[in-house]
Amino acid sequence: DAGVTQSPTHLIKTRGQHVTLRCSPISGHKSVSWYQQVLGQGPQFIFQYYEKEERGRGNFPDRFSARQFPNYSSELNVNALLLGDSALYLCASSLDGDRTDTQYFGPGTRLTVL
Amino acid sequence: AQSVTQPDIHITVSEGASLELRCNYSYGATPYLFWYVQSPGQGLQLLLKYFSGDTLVQGIKGFEAEFKRSQSSFNLRKPSVHWSDAAEYFCAVGRGFKTIFGAGTRLFVKA
């Protein structure tokens, strides 16, 4: 079975631009979470979606938004990019997003903002 | 506030030696605790998790962790390290619908 997939693998943008990152969960998983991992730090929670509804949000500005589609795939959008948005963005899927669920992480999208 | 502290930024051990990675947490209720491993260029892989019950938890790849409520700790151990264990290790606590990660400990393995 395919694991969590993310696209693109790498991305280079300039300040002020907009970016869309994509995630496909493991088949049968209905919950997707997004994390930002800045170099040298642990992942930080951005969003969790379950059945197309936002279930939780971390301490990120409104420039960050996400959505989940009927097939449970998800997009993370970041507007007005800042240099500090440069990071590895990780997507994780789980069966129903309960905190006892095991989260399966994708390989991430490396975003560089110049 | 809930938090996770990994006191060691990096650790170097010899191949075949034992390993212990430290993790301390701050959490108001019964914590859900995890250890993940991240190899270069890859996502995170769950090594083990603790929800309740036996405080000694067995995981994959020969790892185990012990939950000590009195010390607010959840240290990861392995009796004999292999070169392939070199990676970044993250301790995490589950809180509601999000997981809070520590800053990680980089493990170097020397021959």
mmCIF file of C-alpha atoms in Angstrom:
data_model
loop_
_atom_site.group_PDB
_atom_site.id
_atom_site.type_symbol
_atom_site.label_atom_id
_atom_site.label_comp_id
_atom_site.label_asym_id
_atom_site.label_seq_id
_atom_site.Cartn_x
_atom_site.Cartn_y
_atom_site.Cartn_z
ATOM 1 C CA ASP A 1 0.000 0.000 0.000
ATOM 2 C CA ALA A 2 1.195 3.485 -0.754
ATOM 3 C CA GLY A 3 2.105 5.650 2.193
ATOM 4 C CA VAL A 4 1.400 9.332 2.592
ATOM 5 C CA THR A 5 2.509 11.225 -0.486
ATOM 6 C CA GLN A 6 3.320 14.912 -0.760
ATOM 7 C CA SER A 7 4.001 17.161 -3.694
ATOM 8 C CA PRO A 8 6.099 18.873 -4.705
ATOM 9 C CA THR A 9 9.258 17.561 -3.058
ATOM 10 C CA HIS A 10 11.040 20.888 -3.209
ATOM 11 C CA LEU A 11 9.865 24.401 -3.927
ATOM 12 C CA ILE A 12 11.576 27.750 -4.199
ATOM 13 C CA LYS A 13 9.529 30.941 -3.922
ATOM 14 C CA THR A 14 10.214 34.621 -3.361
ATOM 15 C CA ARG A 15 8.859 36.814 -0.603
ATOM 16 C CA GLY A 16 5.261 37.884 -1.114
ATOM 17 C CA GLN A 17 4.351 34.974 -3.346
ATOM 18 C CA HIS A 18 1.754 32.331 -2.661
ATOM 19 C CA VAL A 19 2.329 28.578 -2.410
ATOM 20 C CA THR A 20 0.135 25.467 -2.437
ATOM 21 C CA LEU A 21 1.340 22.171 -1.014
ATOM 22 C CA ARG A 22 -0.488 18.917 -1.564
ATOM 23 C CA CYS A 23 -0.937 15.746 0.438
ATOM 24 C CA SER A 24 -2.555 12.401 -0.271
ATOM 25 C CA PRO A 25 -3.285 10.299 2.813
ATOM 26 C CA ILE A 26 -3.069 6.563 3.149
ATOM 27 C CA SER A 27 -6.092 4.868 1.651
ATOM 28 C CA GLY A 28 -8.859 4.624 4.256
ATOM 29 C CA HIS A 29 -7.497 7.436 6.419
ATOM 30 C CA LYS A 30 -9.926 10.292 6.907
ATOM 31 C CA SER A 31 -7.765 12.707 8.875
ATOM 32 C CA VAL A 32 -4.882 14.835 7.679
ATOM 33 C CA SER A 33 -2.634 17.029 9.783
ATOM 34 C CA TRP A 34 -0.060 19.577 8.671
ATOM 35 C CA TYR A 35 3.160 20.436 10.480
ATOM 36 C CA GLN A 36 5.928 22.966 9.881
ATOM 37 C CA GLN A 37 9.463 21.902 10.720
ATOM 38 C CA VAL A 38 12.011 24.691 10.716
ATOM 39 C CA LEU A 39 15.625 23.565 10.446
ATOM 40 C CA GLY A 40 16.930 22.428 13.808
ATOM 41 C CA GLN A 41 13.536 22.275 15.473
ATOM 42 C CA GLY A 42 10.770 19.772 16.001
ATOM 43 C CA PRO A 43 7.601 19.840 13.901
ATOM 44 C CA GLN A 44 4.977 22.403 14.884
ATOM 45 C CA PHE A 45 1.292 21.695 14.425
ATOM 46 C CA ILE A 46 -0.508 23.875 11.879
ATOM 47 C CA PHE A 47 -3.872 22.229 11.118
ATOM 48 C CA GLN A 48 -5.844 19.066 11.461
ATOM 49 C CA TYR A 49 -8.712 18.168 9.136
ATOM 50 C CA TYR A 50 -11.182 15.356 9.529
ATOM 51 C CA GLU A 51 -13.983 14.603 7.101
ATOM 52 C CA LYS A 52 -13.313 17.900 5.312
ATOM 53 C CA GLU A 53 -13.766 19.955 8.470
ATOM 54 C CA GLU A 54 -11.031 21.822 10.344
ATOM 55 C CA ARG A 55 -10.714 20.190 13.717
ATOM 56 C CA GLY A 56 -7.794 22.091 15.147
ATOM 57 C CA ARG A 57 -5.400 24.906 14.393
ATOM 58 C CA GLY A 58 -2.014 25.803 15.809
ATOM 59 C CA ASN A 59 -0.526 29.243 16.446
ATOM 60 C CA PHE A 60 -0.064 30.283 12.846
ATOM 61 C CA PRO A 61 -1.199 33.487 11.156
ATOM 62 C CA ASP A 62 -4.178 33.691 8.832
ATOM 63 C CA ARG A 63 -1.779 33.616 5.882
ATOM 64 C CA PHE A 64 -1.867 29.861 6.417
ATOM 65 C CA SER A 65 -4.984 28.033 5.293
ATOM 66 C CA ALA A 66 -5.882 24.515 4.312
ATOM 67 C CA ARG A 67 -8.686 22.402 3.030
ATOM 68 C CA GLN A 68 -9.552 18.759 2.641
ATOM 69 C CA PHE A 69 -11.272 17.311 -0.390
ATOM 70 C CA PRO A 70 -13.944 14.572 -0.644
ATOM 71 C CA ASN A 71 -11.234 12.028 -1.433
ATOM 72 C CA TYR A 72 -9.505 13.097 1.844
ATOM 73 C CA SER A 73 -6.504 14.616 0.115
ATOM 74 C CA SER A 74 -5.503 18.014 1.402
ATOM 75 C CA GLU A 75 -3.898 21.288 0.373
ATOM 76 C CA LEU A 76 -1.967 23.722 2.519
ATOM 77 C CA ASN A 77 -1.886 27.286 1.234
ATOM 78 C CA VAL A 78 0.436 30.013 2.404
ATOM 79 C CA ASN A 79 -0.033 33.590 1.224
ATOM 80 C CA ALA A 80 2.356 36.536 1.301
ATOM 81 C CA LEU A 81 5.377 34.340 1.933
ATOM 82 C CA LEU A 82 8.011 35.506 4.394
ATOM 83 C CA LEU A 83 11.614 34.368 4.705
ATOM 84 C CA GLY A 84 10.651 32.710 7.982
ATOM 85 C CA ASP A 85 8.232 30.414 6.182
ATOM 86 C CA SER A 86 11.201 28.469 4.826
ATOM 87 C CA ALA A 87 10.808 25.021 6.320
ATOM 88 C CA LEU A 88 9.955 21.380 5.740
ATOM 89 C CA TYR A 89 6.179 21.000 5.632
ATOM 90 C CA LEU A 90 5.003 17.615 6.777
ATOM 91 C CA CYS A 91 1.658 16.007 6.222
ATOM 92 C CA ALA A 92 0.431 13.179 8.439
ATOM 93 C CA SER A 93 -2.607 10.986 8.010
ATOM 94 C CA SER A 94 -4.508 8.870 10.498
ATOM 95 C CA LEU A 95 -7.709 6.899 10.564
ATOM 96 C CA ASP A 96 -9.903 9.417 12.359
ATOM 97 C CA GLY A 97 -7.533 11.904 13.957
ATOM 98 C CA ASP A 98 -8.088 10.786 17.517
ATOM 99 C CA ARG A 99 -5.026 11.455 19.636
ATOM 100 C CA THR A 100 -4.601 7.728 20.206
ATOM 101 C CA ASP A 101 -4.349 7.181 16.462
ATOM 102 C CA THR A 102 -0.993 6.522 14.935
ATOM 103 C CA GLN A 103 -0.012 9.320 12.596
ATOM 104 C CA TYR A 104 1.795 8.323 9.414
ATOM 105 C CA PHE A 105 4.003 11.051 8.033
ATOM 106 C CA GLY A 106 4.866 11.820 4.457
ATOM 107 C CA PRO A 107 8.390 12.733 3.332
ATOM 108 C CA GLY A 108 7.574 16.423 3.381
ATOM 109 C CA THR A 109 7.857 19.381 1.032
ATOM 110 C CA ARG A 110 10.952 21.512 1.434
ATOM 111 C CA LEU A 111 9.969 25.171 0.906
ATOM 112 C CA THR A 112 12.652 27.791 0.446
ATOM 113 C CA VAL A 113 11.640 31.443 0.416
ATOM 114 C CA LEU A 114 14.175 33.868 -1.055
ATOM 115 C CA ALA B 1 1.408 25.081 29.246
ATOM 116 C CA GLN B 2 2.077 21.746 27.672
ATOM 117 C CA SER B 3 5.646 21.235 26.502
ATOM 118 C CA VAL B 4 8.272 18.649 25.715
ATOM 119 C CA THR B 5 11.949 19.044 26.530
ATOM 120 C CA GLN B 6 14.762 16.998 25.070
ATOM 121 C CA PRO B 7 17.832 18.161 27.019
ATOM 122 C CA ASP B 8 20.423 16.733 24.643
ATOM 123 C CA ILE B 9 20.780 18.407 21.243
ATOM 124 C CA HIS B 10 23.090 15.638 20.045
ATOM 125 C CA ILE B 11 24.557 12.419 21.392
ATOM 126 C CA THR B 12 27.388 10.264 20.072
ATOM 127 C CA VAL B 13 27.608 6.574 20.932
ATOM 128 C CA SER B 14 29.776 3.757 19.700
ATOM 129 C CA GLU B 15 28.224 1.012 17.639
ATOM 130 C CA GLY B 16 27.151 -1.792 19.957
ATOM 131 C CA ALA B 17 26.915 0.460 22.987
ATOM 132 C CA SER B 18 23.687 1.151 24.841
ATOM 133 C CA LEU B 19 21.657 4.283 24.251
ATOM 134 C CA GLU B 20 19.360 6.428 26.349
ATOM 135 C CA LEU B 21 17.678 9.560 25.001
ATOM 136 C CA ARG B 22 16.021 11.806 27.550
ATOM 137 C CA CYS B 23 12.596 13.368 27.350
ATOM 138 C CA ASN B 24 10.720 15.427 29.919
ATOM 139 C CA TYR B 25 7.196 16.649 29.470
ATOM 140 C CA SER B 26 4.847 19.123 31.053
ATOM 141 C CA TYR B 27 1.217 18.122 30.813
ATOM 142 C CA GLY B 28 -1.755 18.650 33.087
ATOM 143 C CA ALA B 29 -3.502 15.355 32.532
ATOM 144 C CA THR B 30 -2.503 11.821 31.688
ATOM 145 C CA PRO B 31 -0.165 12.283 28.750
ATOM 146 C CA TYR B 32 -0.173 10.407 25.516
ATOM 147 C CA LEU B 33 3.535 10.068 24.703
ATOM 148 C CA PHE B 34 5.377 9.174 21.528
ATOM 149 C CA TRP B 35 8.865 8.719 20.153
ATOM 150 C CA TYR B 36 9.516 9.318 16.459
ATOM 151 C CA VAL B 37 12.642 8.920 14.351
ATOM 152 C CA GLN B 38 13.526 11.026 11.325
ATOM 153 C CA SER B 39 16.244 10.017 8.902
ATOM 154 C CA PRO B 40 17.762 12.668 6.616
ATOM 155 C CA GLY B 41 15.375 13.735 3.896
ATOM 156 C CA GLN B 42 12.550 11.606 5.224
ATOM 157 C CA GLY B 43 9.394 12.045 7.218
ATOM 158 C CA LEU B 44 8.882 10.873 10.762
ATOM 159 C CA GLN B 45 8.399 7.245 11.702
ATOM 160 C CA LEU B 46 6.701 6.212 14.929
ATOM 161 C CA LEU B 47 8.950 4.097 17.154
ATOM 162 C CA LEU B 48 6.579 3.590 20.063
ATOM 163 C CA LYS B 49 3.749 5.166 22.021
ATOM 164 C CA TYR B 50 2.382 5.152 25.555
ATOM 165 C CA PHE B 51 -1.236 5.723 26.480
ATOM 166 C CA SER B 52 -1.757 3.775 29.687
ATOM 167 C CA GLY B 53 -0.935 0.520 31.430
ATOM 168 C CA ASP B 54 2.522 -0.973 31.617
ATOM 169 C CA THR B 55 5.013 1.851 31.965
ATOM 170 C CA LEU B 56 7.665 0.026 29.933
ATOM 171 C CA VAL B 57 6.763 0.190 26.275
ATOM 172 C CA GLN B 58 8.332 -1.859 23.522
ATOM 173 C CA GLY B 59 8.654 -0.427 20.054
ATOM 174 C CA ILE B 60 10.079 -1.203 16.668
ATOM 175 C CA LYS B 61 13.753 -1.625 15.812
ATOM 176 C CA GLY B 62 14.585 -2.848 19.320
ATOM 177 C CA PHE B 63 13.697 0.398 21.085
ATOM 178 C CA GLU B 64 11.873 0.697 24.384
ATOM 179 C CA ALA B 65 10.793 3.588 26.571
ATOM 180 C CA GLU B 66 9.828 3.922 30.203
ATOM 181 C CA PHE B 67 7.155 6.291 31.470
ATOM 182 C CA LYS B 68 7.914 7.725 34.911
ATOM 183 C CA ARG B 69 5.099 9.930 36.113
ATOM 184 C CA SER B 70 6.976 11.080 39.238
ATOM 185 C CA GLN B 71 9.802 12.414 37.077
ATOM 186 C CA SER B 72 7.631 13.531 34.136
ATOM 187 C CA SER B 73 9.965 11.587 31.908
ATOM 188 C CA PHE B 74 9.669 9.230 28.961
ATOM 189 C CA ASN B 75 13.216 8.177 28.099
ATOM 190 C CA LEU B 76 14.025 6.101 25.050
ATOM 191 C CA ARG B 77 16.494 3.233 25.318
ATOM 192 C CA LYS B 78 18.188 0.660 23.144
ATOM 193 C CA PRO B 79 20.607 -1.969 24.485
ATOM 194 C CA SER B 80 22.872 -2.099 21.440
ATOM 195 C CA VAL B 81 23.039 0.635 18.823
ATOM 196 C CA HIS B 82 23.572 -0.082 15.139
ATOM 197 C CA TRP B 83 25.086 2.336 12.643
ATOM 198 C CA SER B 84 21.717 2.539 10.914
ATOM 199 C CA ASP B 85 20.210 4.094 14.057
ATOM 200 C CA ALA B 86 21.958 7.383 13.312
ATOM 201 C CA ALA B 87 19.091 9.850 12.873
ATOM 202 C CA GLU B 88 17.102 12.549 14.656
ATOM 203 C CA TYR B 89 14.804 11.426 17.433
ATOM 204 C CA PHE B 90 11.747 13.336 18.579
ATOM 205 C CA CYS B 91 9.738 12.904 21.736
ATOM 206 C CA ALA B 92 6.147 14.125 21.537
ATOM 207 C CA VAL B 93 3.028 14.471 23.654
ATOM 208 C CA GLY B 94 -0.512 14.220 22.327
ATOM 209 C CA ARG B 95 -2.812 17.026 23.341
ATOM 210 C CA GLY B 96 -6.334 17.113 22.007
ATOM 211 C CA PHE B 97 -6.080 16.909 18.269
ATOM 212 C CA LYS B 98 -2.505 18.051 17.967
ATOM 213 C CA THR B 99 0.870 16.608 18.855
ATOM 214 C CA ILE B 100 3.546 18.711 20.512
ATOM 215 C CA PHE B 101 7.095 17.761 19.592
ATOM 216 C CA GLY B 102 10.360 18.351 21.360
ATOM 217 C CA ALA B 103 13.272 19.973 19.536
ATOM 218 C CA GLY B 104 14.869 16.604 18.852
ATOM 219 C CA THR B 105 18.117 14.808 19.658
ATOM 220 C CA ARG B 106 20.549 14.026 16.870
ATOM 221 C CA LEU B 107 22.182 10.624 17.329
ATOM 222 C CA PHE B 108 25.614 10.008 15.864
ATOM 223 C CA VAL B 109 27.009 6.466 15.824
ATOM 224 C CA LYS B 110 30.722 5.928 15.616
ATOM 225 C CA ALA B 111 32.381 2.739 14.456
#
